[in-house]
PDB file of C-alpha atoms in Angstrom:
ATOM      1  CA  ALA A   2       7.727   0.358  15.514  1.00  0.00           C
ATOM      2  CA  GLN A   3       7.062   2.893  12.819  1.00  0.00           C
ATOM      3  CA  THR A   4       3.980   4.127  12.917  1.00  0.00           C
ATOM      4  CA  VAL A   5       1.827   6.826  10.558  1.00  0.00           C
ATOM      5  CA  THR A   6      -1.068   8.757  11.574  1.00  0.00           C
ATOM      6  CA  GLN A   7      -3.777  10.013   9.257  1.00  0.00           C
ATOM      7  CA  SER A   8      -5.965  12.305  11.834  1.00  0.00           C
ATOM      8  CA  GLN A   9      -8.159  13.253   9.303  1.00  0.00           C
ATOM      9  CA  PRO A  10     -11.153  10.433   8.359  1.00  0.00           C
ATOM     10  CA  GLU A  11     -13.065  12.718   5.197  1.00  0.00           C
ATOM     11  CA  MET A  12     -12.155  16.209   3.706  1.00  0.00           C
ATOM     12  CA  SER A  13     -13.624  18.199   0.886  1.00  0.00           C
ATOM     13  CA  VAL A  14     -12.593  20.755  -1.836  1.00  0.00           C
ATOM     14  CA  GLN A  15     -14.495  22.736  -3.937  1.00  0.00           C
ATOM     15  CA  GLU A  16     -13.426  21.787  -7.747  1.00  0.00           C
ATOM     16  CA  ALA A  17     -10.488  23.979  -8.813  1.00  0.00           C
ATOM     17  CA  GLU A  18      -9.221  25.242  -5.252  1.00  0.00           C
ATOM     18  CA  THR A  19      -6.826  23.804  -3.092  1.00  0.00           C
ATOM     19  CA  VAL A  20      -6.741  21.205  -0.311  1.00  0.00           C
ATOM     20  CA  THR A  21      -4.155  19.821   2.022  1.00  0.00           C
ATOM     21  CA  LEU A  22      -4.318  16.493   3.428  1.00  0.00           C
ATOM     22  CA  SER A  23      -2.440  15.889   6.864  1.00  0.00           C
ATOM     23  CA  CYS A  24      -0.155  12.649   7.483  1.00  0.00           C
ATOM     24  CA  THR A  25       2.480  12.337  10.449  1.00  0.00           C
ATOM     25  CA  TYR A  26       4.767   9.181  11.590  1.00  0.00           C
ATOM     26  CA  ASP A  27       6.813   8.526  13.751  1.00  0.00           C
ATOM     27  CA  THR A  28      10.367   6.595  13.621  1.00  0.00           C
ATOM     28  CA  SER A  29      13.938   6.572  15.131  1.00  0.00           C
ATOM     29  CA  GLU A  30      15.260   6.295  12.153  1.00  0.00           C
ATOM     30  CA  SER A  31      16.867   8.697   9.621  1.00  0.00           C
ATOM     31  CA  ASP A  32      16.646   7.283   6.433  1.00  0.00           C
ATOM     32  CA  TYR A  33      13.126   7.011   4.659  1.00  0.00           C
ATOM     33  CA  TYR A  34      10.954   6.766   2.339  1.00  0.00           C
ATOM     34  CA  LEU A  35       7.674   8.637   2.260  1.00  0.00           C
ATOM     35  CA  PHE A  36       4.789   7.991   0.448  1.00  0.00           C
ATOM     36  CA  TRP A  37       1.039   8.930  -1.164  1.00  0.00           C
ATOM     37  CA  TYR A  38      -1.061   6.857  -2.569  1.00  0.00           C
ATOM     38  CA  LYS A  39      -4.540   7.557  -3.898  1.00  0.00           C
ATOM     39  CA  GLN A  40      -7.009   4.503  -3.971  1.00  0.00           C
ATOM     40  CA  PRO A  41     -10.164   5.636  -6.013  1.00  0.00           C
ATOM     41  CA  PRO A  42     -13.958   3.829  -6.373  1.00  0.00           C
ATOM     42  CA  SER A  43     -12.105   1.529  -8.505  1.00  0.00           C
ATOM     43  CA  ARG A  44     -10.030   0.115  -5.050  1.00  0.00           C
ATOM     44  CA  GLN A  45      -6.581   0.875  -7.500  1.00  0.00           C
ATOM     45  CA  MET A  46      -3.954   1.588  -5.278  1.00  0.00           C
ATOM     46  CA  ILE A  47      -1.992   4.445  -7.529  1.00  0.00           C
ATOM     47  CA  LEU A  48       1.068   6.061  -6.384  1.00  0.00           C
ATOM     48  CA  VAL A  49       1.288   9.714  -5.894  1.00  0.00           C
ATOM     49  CA  ILE A  50       4.414  11.180  -4.775  1.00  0.00           C
ATOM     50  CA  ARG A  51       7.102   9.772  -3.238  1.00  0.00           C
ATOM     51  CA  GLN A  52       9.947  11.929  -1.031  1.00  0.00           C
ATOM     52  CA  GLU A  53      13.137  10.881   0.291  1.00  0.00           C
ATOM     53  CA  ALA A  54      14.107  11.325   3.470  1.00  0.00           C
ATOM     54  CA  TYR A  55      17.761  12.920   2.856  1.00  0.00           C
ATOM     55  CA  LYS A  56      16.412  14.664   0.447  1.00  0.00           C
ATOM     56  CA  GLN A  57      15.366  18.641   1.440  1.00  0.00           C
ATOM     57  CA  GLN A  58      13.658  19.642  -1.224  1.00  0.00           C
ATOM     58  CA  ASN A  59      10.160  19.310  -1.342  1.00  0.00           C
ATOM     59  CA  ALA A  60       8.748  16.696  -3.791  1.00  0.00           C
ATOM     60  CA  THR A  61       6.590  17.942  -6.589  1.00  0.00           C
ATOM     61  CA  GLU A  62       4.434  16.402  -9.571  1.00  0.00           C
ATOM     62  CA  ASN A  63       2.071  18.713 -11.792  1.00  0.00           C
ATOM     63  CA  ARG A  64      -0.793  19.917  -9.423  1.00  0.00           C
ATOM     64  CA  PHE A  65       0.432  17.280  -6.516  1.00  0.00           C
ATOM     65  CA  SER A  66       3.085  18.862  -4.117  1.00  0.00           C
ATOM     66  CA  VAL A  67       4.590  17.498  -0.354  1.00  0.00           C
ATOM     67  CA  ASN A  68       5.471  19.788   2.693  1.00  0.00           C
ATOM     68  CA  PHE A  69       8.262  17.594   4.068  1.00  0.00           C
ATOM     69  CA  GLN A  70       8.640  18.730   7.905  1.00  0.00           C
ATOM     70  CA  LYS A  71      11.397  16.178   9.260  1.00  0.00           C
ATOM     71  CA  ALA A  72      12.256  17.067  12.016  1.00  0.00           C
ATOM     72  CA  ALA A  73       8.268  17.335  12.854  1.00  0.00           C
ATOM     73  CA  LYS A  74       7.638  14.110  11.229  1.00  0.00           C
ATOM     74  CA  SER A  75       4.947  15.761   8.739  1.00  0.00           C
ATOM     75  CA  PHE A  76       4.130  14.532   5.311  1.00  0.00           C
ATOM     76  CA  SER A  77       1.203  16.219   4.321  1.00  0.00           C
ATOM     77  CA  LEU A  78      -0.004  16.650   0.472  1.00  0.00           C
ATOM     78  CA  LYS A  79      -1.346  19.238  -1.473  1.00  0.00           C
ATOM     79  CA  ILE A  80      -3.477  19.127  -4.251  1.00  0.00           C
ATOM     80  CA  SER A  81      -3.930  22.486  -5.887  1.00  0.00           C
ATOM     81  CA  ASP A  82      -6.285  23.213  -8.585  1.00  0.00           C
ATOM     82  CA  SER A  83      -8.762  19.772  -7.961  1.00  0.00           C
ATOM     83  CA  GLN A  84     -10.690  17.923 -10.146  1.00  0.00           C
ATOM     84  CA  LEU A  85     -12.706  15.651  -9.811  1.00  0.00           C
ATOM     85  CA  GLY A  86     -11.013  12.876 -10.882  1.00  0.00           C
ATOM     86  CA  ASP A  87      -8.883  13.322  -7.385  1.00  0.00           C
ATOM     87  CA  ALA A  88     -12.478  11.948  -5.659  1.00  0.00           C
ATOM     88  CA  ALA A  89     -10.779   9.095  -3.868  1.00  0.00           C
ATOM     89  CA  MET A  90      -8.934   7.807   0.310  1.00  0.00           C
ATOM     90  CA  TYR A  91      -5.388   9.184  -0.221  1.00  0.00           C
ATOM     91  CA  PHE A  92      -3.453   7.102   1.775  1.00  0.00           C
ATOM     92  CA  CYS A  93       0.420   7.689   3.489  1.00  0.00           C
ATOM     93  CA  ALA A  94       2.486   5.336   3.907  1.00  0.00           C
ATOM     94  CA  TYR A  95       6.495   5.268   5.477  1.00  0.00           C
ATOM     95  CA  ARG A  96       8.869   2.924   4.180  1.00  0.00           C
ATOM     96  CA  SER A  97      12.615   2.064   6.192  1.00  0.00           C
ATOM     97  CA  ALA A  98      15.541   2.999   3.409  1.00  0.00           C
ATOM     98  CA  SER A  99      17.338  -0.120   4.884  1.00  0.00           C
ATOM     99  CA  TRP A 100      17.152  -3.878   3.780  1.00  0.00           C
ATOM    100  CA  GLY A 101      17.399  -6.715   5.567  1.00  0.00           C
ATOM    101  CA  SER A 102      16.038  -9.347   7.643  1.00  0.00           C
ATOM    102  CA  SER A 103      13.481  -6.576   9.425  1.00  0.00           C
ATOM    103  CA  ASN A 104      13.069  -3.979   7.027  1.00  0.00           C
ATOM    104  CA  THR A 105      12.221  -5.799   4.324  1.00  0.00           C
ATOM    105  CA  GLY A 106      10.546  -2.823   1.782  1.00  0.00           C
ATOM    106  CA  LYS A 107       6.837  -3.026   3.212  1.00  0.00           C
ATOM    107  CA  LEU A 108       4.938  -0.075   3.357  1.00  0.00           C
ATOM    108  CA  ILE A 109       3.207   0.777   6.813  1.00  0.00           C
ATOM    109  CA  PHE A 110       0.085   2.751   6.230  1.00  0.00           C
ATOM    110  CA  GLY A 111      -1.863   5.014   7.701  1.00  0.00           C
ATOM    111  CA  GLN A 112      -5.540   4.912   7.980  1.00  0.00           C
ATOM    112  CA  GLY A 113      -6.312   6.945   5.051  1.00  0.00           C
ATOM    113  CA  THR A 114      -8.313  10.427   4.057  1.00  0.00           C
ATOM    114  CA  THR A 115     -11.532   9.737   1.732  1.00  0.00           C
ATOM    115  CA  LEU A 116     -11.579  13.250  -0.197  1.00  0.00           C
ATOM    116  CA  GLN A 117     -14.032  14.599  -1.770  1.00  0.00           C
ATOM    117  CA  VAL A 118     -14.249  16.885  -4.689  1.00  0.00           C
ATOM    118  CA  LYS A 119     -17.819  18.985  -5.288  1.00  0.00           C
ATOM    119  CA  PRO A 120     -18.408  20.678  -8.737  1.00  0.00           C
TER     120      PRO A 120
ATOM    121  CA  ASP B  13       2.313  -4.660 -21.090  1.00  0.00           C
ATOM    122  CA  GLY B  14       4.059  -5.173 -17.359  1.00  0.00           C
ATOM    123  CA  GLY B  15       1.872  -5.487 -14.025  1.00  0.00           C
ATOM    124  CA  ILE B  16       0.538  -7.602 -11.329  1.00  0.00           C
ATOM    125  CA  THR B  17      -2.686  -9.420 -12.273  1.00  0.00           C
ATOM    126  CA  GLN B  18      -4.824 -11.066  -9.136  1.00  0.00           C
ATOM    127  CA  SER B  19      -7.382 -13.572  -9.406  1.00  0.00           C
ATOM    128  CA  PRO B  20     -10.560 -13.793  -9.124  1.00  0.00           C
ATOM    129  CA  LYS B  21     -12.146  -9.987  -7.980  1.00  0.00           C
ATOM    130  CA  TYR B  22     -14.244 -11.135  -6.187  1.00  0.00           C
ATOM    131  CA  LEU B  23     -14.409 -14.814  -4.183  1.00  0.00           C
ATOM    132  CA  PHE B  24     -16.647 -16.137  -1.733  1.00  0.00           C
ATOM    133  CA  ARG B  25     -15.824 -18.720   0.933  1.00  0.00           C
ATOM    134  CA  LYS B  26     -17.619 -21.808   2.735  1.00  0.00           C
ATOM    135  CA  GLU B  27     -17.957 -22.373   6.780  1.00  0.00           C
ATOM    136  CA  GLY B  28     -14.527 -24.494   7.116  1.00  0.00           C
ATOM    137  CA  GLN B  29     -13.601 -23.783   3.214  1.00  0.00           C
ATOM    138  CA  ASN B  30      -9.526 -22.431   2.612  1.00  0.00           C
ATOM    139  CA  VAL B  31      -9.385 -20.645  -0.339  1.00  0.00           C
ATOM    140  CA  THR B  32      -6.354 -18.901  -2.483  1.00  0.00           C
ATOM    141  CA  LEU B  33      -5.761 -15.832  -4.169  1.00  0.00           C
ATOM    142  CA  SER B  34      -4.141 -15.713  -7.122  1.00  0.00           C
ATOM    143  CA  CYS B  35      -0.837 -12.624  -7.488  1.00  0.00           C
ATOM    144  CA  GLU B  36       0.640 -13.239 -10.525  1.00  0.00           C
ATOM    145  CA  GLN B  37       3.584 -10.190 -11.925  1.00  0.00           C
ATOM    146  CA  ASN B  38       5.697  -9.763 -14.864  1.00  0.00           C
ATOM    147  CA  LEU B  39       7.979  -7.030 -13.707  1.00  0.00           C
ATOM    148  CA  ASN B  40      10.776  -8.898 -12.945  1.00  0.00           C
ATOM    149  CA  HIS B  41      10.427  -7.998  -9.409  1.00  0.00           C
ATOM    150  CA  ASP B  42      12.097 -10.029  -6.682  1.00  0.00           C
ATOM    151  CA  ALA B  43      10.192  -8.553  -3.223  1.00  0.00           C
ATOM    152  CA  MET B  44       5.925  -9.647  -3.412  1.00  0.00           C
ATOM    153  CA  TYR B  45       3.394  -8.855  -0.850  1.00  0.00           C
ATOM    154  CA  TRP B  46       0.082  -9.708   0.379  1.00  0.00           C
ATOM    155  CA  TYR B  47      -1.658  -6.738   2.241  1.00  0.00           C
ATOM    156  CA  ARG B  48      -5.148  -6.947   3.992  1.00  0.00           C
ATOM    157  CA  GLN B  49      -7.953  -4.174   3.880  1.00  0.00           C
ATOM    158  CA  ASP B  50     -10.708  -3.670   6.464  1.00  0.00           C
ATOM    159  CA  PRO B  51     -13.351  -0.820   5.895  1.00  0.00           C
ATOM    160  CA  GLY B  52     -12.300   2.251   7.207  1.00  0.00           C
ATOM    161  CA  GLN B  53      -8.725   1.420   8.189  1.00  0.00           C
ATOM    162  CA  GLY B  54      -5.302   1.705   5.984  1.00  0.00           C
ATOM    163  CA  LEU B  55      -3.506  -1.733   4.423  1.00  0.00           C
ATOM    164  CA  ARG B  56      -1.948  -4.737   6.820  1.00  0.00           C
ATOM    165  CA  LEU B  57       0.853  -6.539   5.598  1.00  0.00           C
ATOM    166  CA  ILE B  58      -0.014 -10.408   6.244  1.00  0.00           C
ATOM    167  CA  TYR B  59       3.092 -12.265   4.415  1.00  0.00           C
ATOM    168  CA  TYR B  60       6.163 -10.956   2.688  1.00  0.00           C
ATOM    169  CA  SER B  61       8.459 -12.645  -0.147  1.00  0.00           C
ATOM    170  CA  GLN B  62      11.656 -11.168  -1.044  1.00  0.00           C
ATOM    171  CA  ILE B  63      13.128 -14.072  -2.960  1.00  0.00           C
ATOM    172  CA  VAL B  64      12.276 -17.639  -4.124  1.00  0.00           C
ATOM    173  CA  ASN B  65      11.479 -20.262  -1.825  1.00  0.00           C
ATOM    174  CA  ASP B  66      11.785 -17.706   0.969  1.00  0.00           C
ATOM    175  CA  PHE B  67       8.987 -15.908   2.706  1.00  0.00           C
ATOM    176  CA  GLN B  68       8.170 -14.369   6.120  1.00  0.00           C
ATOM    177  CA  LYS B  69       4.928 -13.300   8.043  1.00  0.00           C
ATOM    178  CA  GLY B  70       4.020 -10.104   8.332  1.00  0.00           C
ATOM    179  CA  ASP B  71       1.714  -8.526  10.865  1.00  0.00           C
ATOM    180  CA  ILE B  72      -1.488 -10.136  10.965  1.00  0.00           C
ATOM    181  CA  ALA B  73      -0.356 -13.738   9.003  1.00  0.00           C
ATOM    182  CA  GLU B  74      -3.150 -15.639  11.552  1.00  0.00           C
ATOM    183  CA  GLY B  75      -5.034 -17.976   9.223  1.00  0.00           C
ATOM    184  CA  TYR B  76      -3.061 -17.231   5.786  1.00  0.00           C
ATOM    185  CA  SER B  77      -0.278 -19.266   4.611  1.00  0.00           C
ATOM    186  CA  VAL B  78       1.574 -18.796   1.176  1.00  0.00           C
ATOM    187  CA  SER B  79       4.347 -20.044  -1.123  1.00  0.00           C
ATOM    188  CA  ARG B  80       7.099 -18.556  -3.520  1.00  0.00           C
ATOM    189  CA  GLU B  81       7.920 -21.591  -6.056  1.00  0.00           C
ATOM    190  CA  LYS B  82       8.578 -19.190  -8.900  1.00  0.00           C
ATOM    191  CA  LYS B  83       9.278 -15.432  -8.766  1.00  0.00           C
ATOM    192  CA  GLU B  84       6.594 -14.327 -11.389  1.00  0.00           C
ATOM    193  CA  SER B  85       3.910 -16.366  -8.231  1.00  0.00           C
ATOM    194  CA  PHE B  86       3.263 -15.083  -4.843  1.00  0.00           C
ATOM    195  CA  PRO B  87      -0.509 -16.923  -4.231  1.00  0.00           C
ATOM    196  CA  LEU B  88      -2.073 -16.579  -0.455  1.00  0.00           C
ATOM    197  CA  THR B  89      -4.037 -19.213   1.307  1.00  0.00           C
ATOM    198  CA  VAL B  90      -6.760 -18.096   3.377  1.00  0.00           C
ATOM    199  CA  THR B  91      -7.396 -21.178   5.640  1.00  0.00           C
ATOM    200  CA  SER B  92     -10.298 -21.429   7.641  1.00  0.00           C
ATOM    201  CA  ALA B  93      -8.493 -20.941  10.522  1.00  0.00           C
ATOM    202  CA  GLN B  94      -8.716 -17.238   9.876  1.00  0.00           C
ATOM    203  CA  LYS B  95     -12.112 -16.485  11.660  1.00  0.00           C
ATOM    204  CA  ASN B  96     -12.738 -12.724   9.815  1.00  0.00           C
ATOM    205  CA  PRO B  97     -11.598 -13.703   6.533  1.00  0.00           C
ATOM    206  CA  THR B  98     -14.233 -10.919   4.927  1.00  0.00           C
ATOM    207  CA  ALA B  99     -11.853  -7.662   3.405  1.00  0.00           C
ATOM    208  CA  PHE B 100     -10.493  -6.527   0.369  1.00  0.00           C
ATOM    209  CA  TYR B 101      -7.096  -8.432  -0.397  1.00  0.00           C
ATOM    210  CA  LEU B 102      -3.880  -6.631  -2.563  1.00  0.00           C
ATOM    211  CA  CYS B 103      -0.849  -7.681  -3.642  1.00  0.00           C
ATOM    212  CA  ALA B 104       1.759  -5.553  -4.041  1.00  0.00           C
ATOM    213  CA  THR B 105       5.691  -6.031  -5.608  1.00  0.00           C
ATOM    214  CA  THR B 106       8.785  -4.008  -5.922  1.00  0.00           C
ATOM    215  CA  LEU B 107      12.428  -3.951  -6.863  1.00  0.00           C
ATOM    216  CA  THR B 108      14.526  -4.433  -3.729  1.00  0.00           C
ATOM    217  CA  ARG B 109      17.996  -3.535  -5.655  1.00  0.00           C
ATOM    218  CA  ARG B 110      16.807   0.252  -5.868  1.00  0.00           C
ATOM    219  CA  SER B 111      15.102   0.611  -2.316  1.00  0.00           C
ATOM    220  CA  ASN B 112      14.113   4.103  -3.351  1.00  0.00           C
ATOM    221  CA  GLN B 113      11.533   2.371  -5.915  1.00  0.00           C
ATOM    222  CA  PRO B 114       7.961   2.494  -4.865  1.00  0.00           C
ATOM    223  CA  GLN B 115       5.443  -0.674  -4.266  1.00  0.00           C
ATOM    224  CA  HIS B 116       2.946  -1.387  -7.475  1.00  0.00           C
ATOM    225  CA  PHE B 117      -0.243  -3.048  -7.012  1.00  0.00           C
ATOM    226  CA  GLY B 118      -2.647  -5.240  -8.418  1.00  0.00           C
ATOM    227  CA  ASP B 119      -6.288  -4.594  -8.635  1.00  0.00           C
ATOM    228  CA  GLY B 120      -7.192  -6.325  -5.629  1.00  0.00           C
ATOM    229  CA  THR B 121      -9.630  -9.830  -4.472  1.00  0.00           C
ATOM    230  CA  ARG B 122     -12.807  -9.092  -2.666  1.00  0.00           C
ATOM    231  CA  LEU B 123     -13.413 -12.053  -0.347  1.00  0.00           C
ATOM    232  CA  SER B 124     -16.698 -12.644   1.227  1.00  0.00           C
ATOM    233  CA  ILE B 125     -18.521 -15.242   3.449  1.00  0.00           C
ATOM    234  CA  LEU B 126     -21.139 -17.269   1.879  1.00  0.00           C
TER     235      LEU B 126
END
């Protein structure tokens, strides 16, 4: 079974600085997807960025980028030029790329990292 | 606008009572999911459905039931057998035809015991 681990329960960053959130996962599959979701105090789950395992190039979305190390099974999120609105809980999630009776698109989540942004 | 609507936003359950959480979507997505979120924890899968009239248990299905009579709707019933129902419940959907698509989430329902 796949597992996702976020070892940093809380992180803080100064506004305009850069912060990196860590995520490791365990899987025997070769094809899968990885996601970072943001959950602000409103409790909405907002997709931040996604990475296909078959792609070597790290995904980027504006100020958000990932460092995907497939061999090390590591998927960290870097937030550049941090803003007050980035304060939230961040979840790393894994999904198998195959569809079938055992792989149905379900997401496997880490425990989350609460990010505080200091003005 | 396309989206996922969960209702109610807050729900209270009395001892021995069954309650139903609603999830409606107009995204034309095939797959729908129910997750439970407890404080300090990630989301855990309760039930999922890939097509109408079919659904499967997730990792923590005990004490819950679902139905999928329409593509747009996937209600979750929290039964009296669920002894610790206080949590935040999230409904999600995704297209199955394109597996690289992310899941989209509703705004959630917070369930508490009276």
